Coordinates of C-alpha atoms in Angstrom, one line a residue:
Chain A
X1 CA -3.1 224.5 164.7
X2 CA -5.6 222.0 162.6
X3 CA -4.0 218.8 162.5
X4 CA -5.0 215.5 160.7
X5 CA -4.1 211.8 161.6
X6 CA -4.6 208.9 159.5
X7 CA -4.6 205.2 161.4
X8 CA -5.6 201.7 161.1
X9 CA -7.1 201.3 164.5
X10 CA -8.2 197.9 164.8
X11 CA -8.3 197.0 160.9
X12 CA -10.1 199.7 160.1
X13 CA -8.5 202.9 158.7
X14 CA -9.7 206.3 160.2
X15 CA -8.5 209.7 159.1
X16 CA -9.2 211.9 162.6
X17 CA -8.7 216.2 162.6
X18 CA -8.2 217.5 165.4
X19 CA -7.2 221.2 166.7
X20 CA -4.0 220.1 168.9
X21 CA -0.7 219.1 168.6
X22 CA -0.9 218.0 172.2
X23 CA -3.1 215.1 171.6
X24 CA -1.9 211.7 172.6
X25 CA -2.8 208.6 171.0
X26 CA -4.2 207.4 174.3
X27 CA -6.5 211.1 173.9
X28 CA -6.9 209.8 170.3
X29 CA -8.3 206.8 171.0
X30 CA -10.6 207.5 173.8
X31 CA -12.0 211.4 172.9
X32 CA -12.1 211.1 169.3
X33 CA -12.6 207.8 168.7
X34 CA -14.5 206.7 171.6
X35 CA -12.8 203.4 172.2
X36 CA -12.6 203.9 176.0
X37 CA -11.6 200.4 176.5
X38 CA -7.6 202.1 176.8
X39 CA -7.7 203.1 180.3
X40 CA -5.7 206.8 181.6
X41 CA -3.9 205.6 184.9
X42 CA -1.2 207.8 185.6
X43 CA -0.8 209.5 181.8
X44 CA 3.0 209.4 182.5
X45 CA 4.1 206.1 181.2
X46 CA 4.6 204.6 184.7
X47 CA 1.5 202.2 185.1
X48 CA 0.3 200.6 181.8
X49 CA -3.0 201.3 181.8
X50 CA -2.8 202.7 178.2
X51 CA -0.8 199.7 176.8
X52 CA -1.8 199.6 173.2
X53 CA -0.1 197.6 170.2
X54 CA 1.4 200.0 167.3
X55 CA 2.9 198.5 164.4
X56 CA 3.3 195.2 166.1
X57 CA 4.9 196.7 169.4
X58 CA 3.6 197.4 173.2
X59 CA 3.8 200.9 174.0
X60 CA 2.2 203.6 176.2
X61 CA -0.5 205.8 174.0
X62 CA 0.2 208.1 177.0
X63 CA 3.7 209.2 176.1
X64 CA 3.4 208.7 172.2
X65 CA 1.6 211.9 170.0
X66 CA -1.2 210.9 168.1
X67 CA 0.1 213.7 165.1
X68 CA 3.7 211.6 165.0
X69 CA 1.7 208.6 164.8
X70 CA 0.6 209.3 161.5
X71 CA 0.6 206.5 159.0
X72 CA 0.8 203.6 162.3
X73 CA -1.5 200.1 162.5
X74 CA -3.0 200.0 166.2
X75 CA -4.7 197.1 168.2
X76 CA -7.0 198.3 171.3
X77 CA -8.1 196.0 173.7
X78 CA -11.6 196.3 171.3
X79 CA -9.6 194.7 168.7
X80 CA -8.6 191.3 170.2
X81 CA -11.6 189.3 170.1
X82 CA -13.6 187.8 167.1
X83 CA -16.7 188.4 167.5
X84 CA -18.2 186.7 170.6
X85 CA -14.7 184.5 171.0
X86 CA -12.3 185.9 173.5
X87 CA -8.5 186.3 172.7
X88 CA -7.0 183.5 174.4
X89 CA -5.1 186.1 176.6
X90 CA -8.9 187.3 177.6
X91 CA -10.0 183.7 178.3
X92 CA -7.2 183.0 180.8
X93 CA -7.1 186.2 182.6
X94 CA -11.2 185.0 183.5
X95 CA -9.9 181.4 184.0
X96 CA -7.1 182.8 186.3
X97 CA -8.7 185.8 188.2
X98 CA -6.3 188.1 186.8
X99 CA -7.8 190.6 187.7
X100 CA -9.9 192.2 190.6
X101 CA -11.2 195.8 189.8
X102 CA -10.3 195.1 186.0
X103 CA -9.5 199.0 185.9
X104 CA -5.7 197.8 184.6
X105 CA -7.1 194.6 182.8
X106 CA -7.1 196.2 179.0
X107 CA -3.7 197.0 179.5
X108 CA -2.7 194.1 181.1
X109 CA -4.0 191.8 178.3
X110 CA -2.7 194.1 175.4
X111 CA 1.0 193.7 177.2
X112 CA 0.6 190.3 177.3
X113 CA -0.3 189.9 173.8
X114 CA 2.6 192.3 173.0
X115 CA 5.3 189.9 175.6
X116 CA 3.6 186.8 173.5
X117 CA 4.1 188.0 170.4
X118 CA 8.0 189.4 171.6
X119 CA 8.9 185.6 172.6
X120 CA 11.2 186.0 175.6
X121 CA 8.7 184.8 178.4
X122 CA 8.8 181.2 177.4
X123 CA 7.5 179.0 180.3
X124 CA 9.5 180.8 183.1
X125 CA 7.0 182.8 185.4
X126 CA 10.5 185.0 186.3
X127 CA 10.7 186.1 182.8
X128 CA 6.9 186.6 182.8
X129 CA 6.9 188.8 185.6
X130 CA 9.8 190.8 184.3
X131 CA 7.8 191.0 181.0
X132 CA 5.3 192.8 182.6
X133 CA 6.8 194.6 185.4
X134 CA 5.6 197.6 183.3
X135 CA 1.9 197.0 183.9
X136 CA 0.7 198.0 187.6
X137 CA -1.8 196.1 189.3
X138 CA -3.1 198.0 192.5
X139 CA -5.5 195.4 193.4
X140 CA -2.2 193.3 194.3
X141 CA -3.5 190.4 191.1
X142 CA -0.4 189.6 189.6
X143 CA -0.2 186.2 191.0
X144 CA -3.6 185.5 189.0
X145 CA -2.0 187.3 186.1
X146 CA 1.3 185.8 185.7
X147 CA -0.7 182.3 185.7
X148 CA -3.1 183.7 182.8
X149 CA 0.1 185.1 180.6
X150 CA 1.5 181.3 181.5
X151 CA -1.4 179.8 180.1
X152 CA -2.0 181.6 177.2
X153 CA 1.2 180.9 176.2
X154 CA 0.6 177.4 176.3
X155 CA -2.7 177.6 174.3
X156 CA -1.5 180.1 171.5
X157 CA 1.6 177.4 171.2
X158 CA 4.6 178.2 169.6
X159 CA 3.6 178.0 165.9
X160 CA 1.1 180.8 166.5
X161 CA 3.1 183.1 168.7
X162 CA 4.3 185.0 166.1
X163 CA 0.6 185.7 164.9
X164 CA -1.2 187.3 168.1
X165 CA -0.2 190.4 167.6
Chain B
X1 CA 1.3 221.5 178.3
X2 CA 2.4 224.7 177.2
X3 CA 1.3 224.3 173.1
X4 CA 3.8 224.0 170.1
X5 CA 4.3 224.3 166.7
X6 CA 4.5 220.7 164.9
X7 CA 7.5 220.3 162.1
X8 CA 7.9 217.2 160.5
X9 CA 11.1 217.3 158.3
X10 CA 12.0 214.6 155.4
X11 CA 15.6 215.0 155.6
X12 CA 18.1 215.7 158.2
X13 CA 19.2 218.6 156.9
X14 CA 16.3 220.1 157.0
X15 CA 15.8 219.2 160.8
X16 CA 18.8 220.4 161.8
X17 CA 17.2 223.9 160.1
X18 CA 13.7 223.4 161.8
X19 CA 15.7 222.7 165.0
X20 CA 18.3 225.6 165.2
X21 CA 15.6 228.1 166.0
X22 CA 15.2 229.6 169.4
X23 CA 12.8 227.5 171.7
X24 CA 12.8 224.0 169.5
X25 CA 13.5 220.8 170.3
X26 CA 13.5 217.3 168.8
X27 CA 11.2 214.9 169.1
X28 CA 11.6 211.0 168.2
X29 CA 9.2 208.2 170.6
X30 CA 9.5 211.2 173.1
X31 CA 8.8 208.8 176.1
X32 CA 11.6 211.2 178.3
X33 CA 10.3 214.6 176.5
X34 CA 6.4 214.5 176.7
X35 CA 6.6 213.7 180.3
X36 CA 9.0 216.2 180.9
X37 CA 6.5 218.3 178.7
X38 CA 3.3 217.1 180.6
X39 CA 5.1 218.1 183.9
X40 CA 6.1 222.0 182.4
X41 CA 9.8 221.0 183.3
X42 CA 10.6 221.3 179.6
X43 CA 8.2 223.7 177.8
X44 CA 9.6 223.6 173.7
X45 CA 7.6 226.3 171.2
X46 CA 8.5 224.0 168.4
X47 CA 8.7 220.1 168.3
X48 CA 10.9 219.0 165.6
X49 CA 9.6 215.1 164.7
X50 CA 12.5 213.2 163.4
X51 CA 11.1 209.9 163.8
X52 CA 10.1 209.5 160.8
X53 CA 13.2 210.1 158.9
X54 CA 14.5 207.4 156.8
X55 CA 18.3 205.7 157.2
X56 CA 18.4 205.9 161.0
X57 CA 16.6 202.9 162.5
X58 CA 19.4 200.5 161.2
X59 CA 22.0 198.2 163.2
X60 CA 25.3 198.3 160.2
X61 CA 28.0 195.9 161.0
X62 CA 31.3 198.1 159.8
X63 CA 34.3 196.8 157.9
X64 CA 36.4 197.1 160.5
X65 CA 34.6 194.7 162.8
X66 CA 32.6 197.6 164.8
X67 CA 29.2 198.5 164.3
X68 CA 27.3 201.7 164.0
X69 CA 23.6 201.9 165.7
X70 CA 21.4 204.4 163.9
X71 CA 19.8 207.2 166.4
X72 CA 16.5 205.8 166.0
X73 CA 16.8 202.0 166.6
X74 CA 14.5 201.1 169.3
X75 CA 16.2 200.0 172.7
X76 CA 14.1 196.8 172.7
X77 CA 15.6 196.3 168.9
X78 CA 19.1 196.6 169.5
X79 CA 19.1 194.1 173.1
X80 CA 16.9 191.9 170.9
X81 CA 19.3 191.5 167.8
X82 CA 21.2 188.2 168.2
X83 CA 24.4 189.6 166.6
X84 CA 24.4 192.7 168.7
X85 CA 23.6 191.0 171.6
X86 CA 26.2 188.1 171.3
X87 CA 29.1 190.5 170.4
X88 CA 28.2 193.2 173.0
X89 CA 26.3 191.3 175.9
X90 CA 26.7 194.1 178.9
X91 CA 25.2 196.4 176.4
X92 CA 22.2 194.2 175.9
X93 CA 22.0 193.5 179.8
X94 CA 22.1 197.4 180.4
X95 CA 19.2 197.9 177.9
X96 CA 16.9 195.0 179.2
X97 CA 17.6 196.3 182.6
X98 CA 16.0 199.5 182.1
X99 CA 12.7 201.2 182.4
X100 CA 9.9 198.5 180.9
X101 CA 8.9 196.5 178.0
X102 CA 6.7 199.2 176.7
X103 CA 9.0 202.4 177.0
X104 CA 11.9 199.9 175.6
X105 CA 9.6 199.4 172.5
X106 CA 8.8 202.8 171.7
X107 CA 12.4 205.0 173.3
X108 CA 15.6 205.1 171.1
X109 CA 18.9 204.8 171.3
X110 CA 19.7 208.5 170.7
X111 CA 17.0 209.5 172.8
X112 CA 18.5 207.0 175.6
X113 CA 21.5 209.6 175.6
X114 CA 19.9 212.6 175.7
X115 CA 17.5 211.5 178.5
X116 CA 17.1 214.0 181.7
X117 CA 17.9 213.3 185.1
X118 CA 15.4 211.8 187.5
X119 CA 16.5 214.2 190.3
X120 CA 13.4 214.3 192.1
X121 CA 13.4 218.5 192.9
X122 CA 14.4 218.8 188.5
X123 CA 10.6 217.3 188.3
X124 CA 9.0 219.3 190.7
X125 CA 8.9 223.2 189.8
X126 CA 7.8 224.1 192.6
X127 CA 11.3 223.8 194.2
X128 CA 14.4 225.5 193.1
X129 CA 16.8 223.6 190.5
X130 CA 19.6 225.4 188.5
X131 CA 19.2 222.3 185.8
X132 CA 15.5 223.3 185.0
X133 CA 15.8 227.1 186.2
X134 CA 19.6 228.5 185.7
X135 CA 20.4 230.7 188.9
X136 CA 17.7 229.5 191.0
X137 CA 19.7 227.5 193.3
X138 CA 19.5 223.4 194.1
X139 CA 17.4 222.2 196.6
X140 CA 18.9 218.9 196.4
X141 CA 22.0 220.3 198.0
X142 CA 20.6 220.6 201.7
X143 CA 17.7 218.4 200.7
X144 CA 17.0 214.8 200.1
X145 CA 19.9 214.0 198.6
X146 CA 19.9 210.2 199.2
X147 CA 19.7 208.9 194.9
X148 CA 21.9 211.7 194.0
X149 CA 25.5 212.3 192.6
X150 CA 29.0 211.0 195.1
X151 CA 31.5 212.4 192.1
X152 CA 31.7 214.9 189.6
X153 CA 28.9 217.5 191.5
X154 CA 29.2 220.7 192.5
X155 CA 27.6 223.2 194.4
X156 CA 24.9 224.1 191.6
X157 CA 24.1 220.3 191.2
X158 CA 24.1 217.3 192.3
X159 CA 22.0 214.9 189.7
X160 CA 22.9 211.7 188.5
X161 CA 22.8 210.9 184.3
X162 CA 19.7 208.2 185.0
X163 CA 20.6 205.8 181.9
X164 CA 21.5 202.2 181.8
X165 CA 22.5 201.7 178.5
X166 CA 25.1 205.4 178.5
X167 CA 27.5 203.0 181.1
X168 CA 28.4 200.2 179.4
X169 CA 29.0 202.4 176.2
X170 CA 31.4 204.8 178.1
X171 CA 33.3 201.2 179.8
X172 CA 33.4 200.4 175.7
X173 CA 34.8 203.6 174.5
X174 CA 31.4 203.9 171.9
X175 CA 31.4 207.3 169.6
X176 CA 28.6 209.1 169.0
X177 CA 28.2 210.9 165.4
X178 CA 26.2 213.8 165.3
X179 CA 24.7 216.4 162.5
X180 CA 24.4 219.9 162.9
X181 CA 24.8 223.6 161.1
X182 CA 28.7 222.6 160.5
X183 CA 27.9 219.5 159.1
X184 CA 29.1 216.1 160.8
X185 CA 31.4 215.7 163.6
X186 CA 32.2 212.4 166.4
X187 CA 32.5 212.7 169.9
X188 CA 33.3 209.8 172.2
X189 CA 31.0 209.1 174.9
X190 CA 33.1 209.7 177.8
X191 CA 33.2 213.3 177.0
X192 CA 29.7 214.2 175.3
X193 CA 28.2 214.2 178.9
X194 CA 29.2 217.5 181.1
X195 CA 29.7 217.5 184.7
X196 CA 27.6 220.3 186.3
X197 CA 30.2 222.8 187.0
X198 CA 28.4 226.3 187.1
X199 CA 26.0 225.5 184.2
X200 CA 24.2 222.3 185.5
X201 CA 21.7 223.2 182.5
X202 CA 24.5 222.4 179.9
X203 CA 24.4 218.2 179.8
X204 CA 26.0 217.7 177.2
X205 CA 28.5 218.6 173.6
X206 CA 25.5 219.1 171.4
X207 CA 25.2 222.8 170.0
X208 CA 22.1 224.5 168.8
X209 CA 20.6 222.3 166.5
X210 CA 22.8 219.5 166.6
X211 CA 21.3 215.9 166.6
X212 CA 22.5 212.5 167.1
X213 CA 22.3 210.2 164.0
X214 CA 24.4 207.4 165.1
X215 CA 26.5 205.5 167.6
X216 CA 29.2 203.3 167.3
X217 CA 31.2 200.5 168.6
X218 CA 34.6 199.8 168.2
X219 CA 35.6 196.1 167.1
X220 CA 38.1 196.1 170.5
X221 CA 34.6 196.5 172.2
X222 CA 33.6 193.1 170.5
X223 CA 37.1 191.1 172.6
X224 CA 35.3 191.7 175.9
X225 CA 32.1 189.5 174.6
X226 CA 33.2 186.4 176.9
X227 CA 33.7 187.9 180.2
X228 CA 30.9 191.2 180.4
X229 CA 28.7 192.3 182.2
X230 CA 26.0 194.6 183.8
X231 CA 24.6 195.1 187.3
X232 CA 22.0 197.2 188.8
X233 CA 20.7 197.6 192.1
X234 CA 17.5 199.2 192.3
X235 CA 14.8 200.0 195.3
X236 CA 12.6 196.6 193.2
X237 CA 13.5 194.3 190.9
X238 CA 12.4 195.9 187.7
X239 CA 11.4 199.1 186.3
X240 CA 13.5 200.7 188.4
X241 CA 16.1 203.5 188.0
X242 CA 19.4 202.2 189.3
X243 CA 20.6 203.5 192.7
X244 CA 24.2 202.4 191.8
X245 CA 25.6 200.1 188.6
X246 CA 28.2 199.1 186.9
X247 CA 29.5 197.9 183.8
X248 CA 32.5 195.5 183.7
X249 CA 34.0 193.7 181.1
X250 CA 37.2 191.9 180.8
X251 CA 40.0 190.2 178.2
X252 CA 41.2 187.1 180.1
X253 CA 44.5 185.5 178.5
X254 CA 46.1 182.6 180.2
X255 CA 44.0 183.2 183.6
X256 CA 45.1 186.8 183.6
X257 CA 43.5 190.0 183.1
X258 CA 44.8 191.4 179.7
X259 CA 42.5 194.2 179.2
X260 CA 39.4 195.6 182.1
X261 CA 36.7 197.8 181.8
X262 CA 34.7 199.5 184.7
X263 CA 32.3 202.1 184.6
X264 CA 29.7 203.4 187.1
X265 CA 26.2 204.3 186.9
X266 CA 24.0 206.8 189.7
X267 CA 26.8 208.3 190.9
X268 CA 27.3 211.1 188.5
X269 CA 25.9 213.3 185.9
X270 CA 27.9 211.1 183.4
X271 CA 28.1 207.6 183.2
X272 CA 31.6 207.4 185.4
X273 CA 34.5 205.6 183.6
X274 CA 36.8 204.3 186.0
X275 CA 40.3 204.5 184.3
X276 CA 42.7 204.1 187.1
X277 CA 40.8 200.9 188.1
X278 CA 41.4 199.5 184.8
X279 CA 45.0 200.2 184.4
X280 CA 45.3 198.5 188.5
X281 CA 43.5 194.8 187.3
X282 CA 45.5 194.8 183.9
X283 CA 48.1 192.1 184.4
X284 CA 46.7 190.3 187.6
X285 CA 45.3 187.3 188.2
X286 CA 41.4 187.9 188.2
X287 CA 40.7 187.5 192.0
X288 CA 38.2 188.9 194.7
X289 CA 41.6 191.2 196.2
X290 CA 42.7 192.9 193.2
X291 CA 38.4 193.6 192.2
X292 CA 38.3 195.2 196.0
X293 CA 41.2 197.4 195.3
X294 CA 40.1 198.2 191.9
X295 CA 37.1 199.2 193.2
X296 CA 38.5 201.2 196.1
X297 CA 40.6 202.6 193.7
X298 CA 37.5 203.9 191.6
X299 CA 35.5 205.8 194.9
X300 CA 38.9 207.4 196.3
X301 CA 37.6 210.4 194.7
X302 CA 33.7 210.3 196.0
X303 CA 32.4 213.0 198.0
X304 CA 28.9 212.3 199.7
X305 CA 26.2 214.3 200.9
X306 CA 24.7 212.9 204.1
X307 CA 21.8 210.9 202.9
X308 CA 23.8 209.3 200.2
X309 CA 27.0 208.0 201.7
X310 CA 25.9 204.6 201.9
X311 CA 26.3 205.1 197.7
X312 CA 30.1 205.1 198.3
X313 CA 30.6 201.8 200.1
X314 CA 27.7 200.3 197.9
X315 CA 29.1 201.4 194.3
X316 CA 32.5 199.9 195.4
X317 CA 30.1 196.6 196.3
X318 CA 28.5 196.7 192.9
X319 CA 31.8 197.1 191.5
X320 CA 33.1 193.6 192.7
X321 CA 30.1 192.0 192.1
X322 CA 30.1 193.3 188.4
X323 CA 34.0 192.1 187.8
X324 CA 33.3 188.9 189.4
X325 CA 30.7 187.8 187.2
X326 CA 32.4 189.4 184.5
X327 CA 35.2 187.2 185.4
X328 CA 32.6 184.2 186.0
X329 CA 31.9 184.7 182.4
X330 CA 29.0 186.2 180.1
X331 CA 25.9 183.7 180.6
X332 CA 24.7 181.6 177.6
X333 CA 21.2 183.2 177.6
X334 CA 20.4 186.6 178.9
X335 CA 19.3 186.6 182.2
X336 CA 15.3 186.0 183.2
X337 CA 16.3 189.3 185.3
X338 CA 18.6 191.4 183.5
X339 CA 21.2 192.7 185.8
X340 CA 19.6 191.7 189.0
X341 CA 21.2 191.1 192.2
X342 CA 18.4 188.8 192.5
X343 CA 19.4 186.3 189.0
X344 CA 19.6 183.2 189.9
X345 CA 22.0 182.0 186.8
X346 CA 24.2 184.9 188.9
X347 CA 26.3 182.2 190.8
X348 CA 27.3 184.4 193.3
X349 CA 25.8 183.9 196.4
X350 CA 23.4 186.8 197.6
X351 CA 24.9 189.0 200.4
X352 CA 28.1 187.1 199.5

């Protein structure tokens, strides 16, 4: 069954075709569009690895089909920096360690650009946590990465929150 | 993943058309379906997408005072909208309490109702389950039965309904409006989800190509805003399915219970309303005695299995809990953990 796709991945619109209905966005993005930075953990929607922003949201590209996506704006993890500057989520998950393998890291930082942008986190590392309770960290980092999501709240500031995403 | 055939429809009318057909099924974020799909437990010939059709992703406050929440509003969207959240704060608390911020972004509120159980031998096929394979036996039933169902089961089941959000609806009498062949009909919550019986594969009211377009709240679900609440225990603190919850809310007049709602969560295939409870607490003085014998009141019918009969005991616990801070009063900001044991704006003393 030939299928066709039309998305603005990272501000650039791309029409894909593709042979499957089966395809998943996170299938999308890495096979046919070779941004490999969105990372296949469990492909069940249970560890965040594939956390990618659609139409202003977090989801998992695991558990979402690229062909029902039709139409959808999406930020990779290849789509937060400008150029050589890191997204302020990328520069405090390096100031903070949050990370050790870095195997979970894109779709840790796409969450927490996606809980930034959401606003409920505020400056209370409870709500933080909770925030990203859906983004699994095997290497045990999360004490590093709840300090990172902390501090990039603090240097997006309020006025910008809204922006990030 | 068995293959499919792909059907996007414009209007509902024509889904409920696309969908009638033998082997189809609807798709809308299809965060329950595709890994149902991924797993062969659920193996459709023909997707149905509905998420794209217009009119459904809308929150409506009604005349009456109620309000109707279109099939396709996110979960994350309705907890998050003040209104809703203010006038309906349990139902807010159930939503934030479940699954994670990425599946709440994407999963909907029809979708939330029509989710399947998380009975661990219904995910793997390699064991026998009447649910996934009608007449094949449940291997739950002399198995590991620890998460699974104290009331309502029966011999060809024994699953719990796994949703958060389905139990404070049922405690708040919501109705859900759905579309098929016949054209519109309502069914109250309390009734669309079956009890196993002898057809464990039958979950619920819908017929062949019926779909959920709506549900709605009453405006007497609105007088309980004050004093309702949600709680969850689960094996961690978040994104967890809940081993046992409740939904309570209360009417307070003059330091009296005028009007009580209690319903359970994890102990049945439906979100479980407890009705004689309710009529037992109407009158009296909110107090930790009457929520105990409320309480006892709503487990006199449980049945255990062996590995679950610390559910009983523990529901009736989670029951008390959930009236008390019902009767404490709805917090001024939603919890930093919803409907956690663990909240520290709680004020009740852990292991009270």
């Amino acid at each position: 069954m030939p299928v066709s796709t039309t998305l603005k991945v990272n501000g650039v619109t791309r029409t894909i075709h593709f042979d499957d209905p089966r395809v998943t966005l996170l299938d999308l993005l890495r096979e046919h569009l070779e941004l490999t930075g969105t990372k296949k953990g469990c492909d069940r929607g249970q560890c965040g690895a594939c956390t990618v922003i659609v139409d202003g949201r977090r989801i998992n590209s695991c558990l979402a089909l690229a062909i029902s996506h039709d139409g959808a704006d999406v930020l990779t993890i290849e789509g937060v920096a400008h150029g050589n500057r890191l997204h302020p989520v990328q520069e405090a998950f390096l100031a903070h360690d949050g990370l050790q393998c870095g195997f979970c890291t894109p779709g840790q930082i796409m969450s927490a650009i996606g809980l930034l942008a959401e606003g409920d986190a505020g400056h209370d590392p409870e709500r933080v946590r909770e925030g990203m309770s859906g983004n699994l960290c095997r290497c045990g980092a999360y004490q590093g990465i709840t300090q990172a999501v902390l501090e990039a709240q603090k240097a997006l500031g309020a006025a910008s929150r809204k922006e990030v995403a | 993943m068995k293959t499919f055939d792909y059907v996007r429809p414009t209007t509902i009318r024509e889904a409920v058309a696309a969908a009638s057909e033998p082997g189809a099924a609807y798709l809308a974020a299809g965060t329950n379906l595709l890994d149902l799909m991924k797993g062969g437990i659920t193996r459709p010939s023909r997707l149905v997408d509905i998420s794209h059709l217009p009119d459904l992703d809308r929150i409506e406050d009604l005349p009456d005072g109620g309000v109707r929440i279109g099939a396709l509003v996110r979960n994350a969207d309705l907890a998050r909208n003040r209104s809703f959240a203010r006038r309906f704060p349990a139902v807010a608390e159930a939503l934030l309490s479940g699954a994670s911020a990425q599946l709440r972004n994407a999963a909907t509120v029809g979708g939330n109702i029509l989710q399947r159980t998380r009975c661990a031998y219904f995910y793997d096929t390699a064991t026998s389950c009447n649910k996934r394979d009608p007449g094949s036996g449940c291997d739950a039933r002399g198995g590991d039965n620890r998460l699974h169902a104290v009331m309502g089961w029966s011999e060809s089941c024994i699953a719990t309904h796994p949703s958060d959000f389905c139990v404070p609806l049922v405690a708040l009498d919501a109705v859900i409006e759905v579309e098929g062949r016949m054209g519109r009909r309502e069914i109250p919550i309390e009734t669309f989800h079956r009890l196993p019986g002898d057809a464990p594969d039958r979950e619920n009211l819908l017929e062949t190509g019926e779909m959920i377009v709506a549900v709605r709240l009453p405006t007497q679900a609105a007088q309980f805003a004050t004093h309702a609440r949600y709680l969850k225990v689960r094996e961690r603190t978040s994104y967890a399915f809940a081993v046992v919850s409740a939904a309570a809310a209360l009417r307070i007049e003059n330091a009296t219970i005028a009007d009580a709602r209690l319903a359970l969560g994890g102990v049945a295939m439906k979100p479980w309303r407890a009705r004689e409870a309710e009529r037992l607490l109407a009158g009296k003085r909110a107090d930790p005695s009457i929520f105990r014998r409320a309480a006892e009141q709503a487990l006199v019918d449980a049945r255990p299995s062996g590995g679950n009969d610390f559910k009983v005991e523990l529901a009736r616990r989670i029951a008390v809990r959930a009236l008390t801070l019902a009767a404490d009063g709805t917090p001024e900001q939603s919890p930093a953990l919803p409907a956690s044991l663990f909240a520290a704006n709680n004020r009740v003393v852990i292991h009270a």
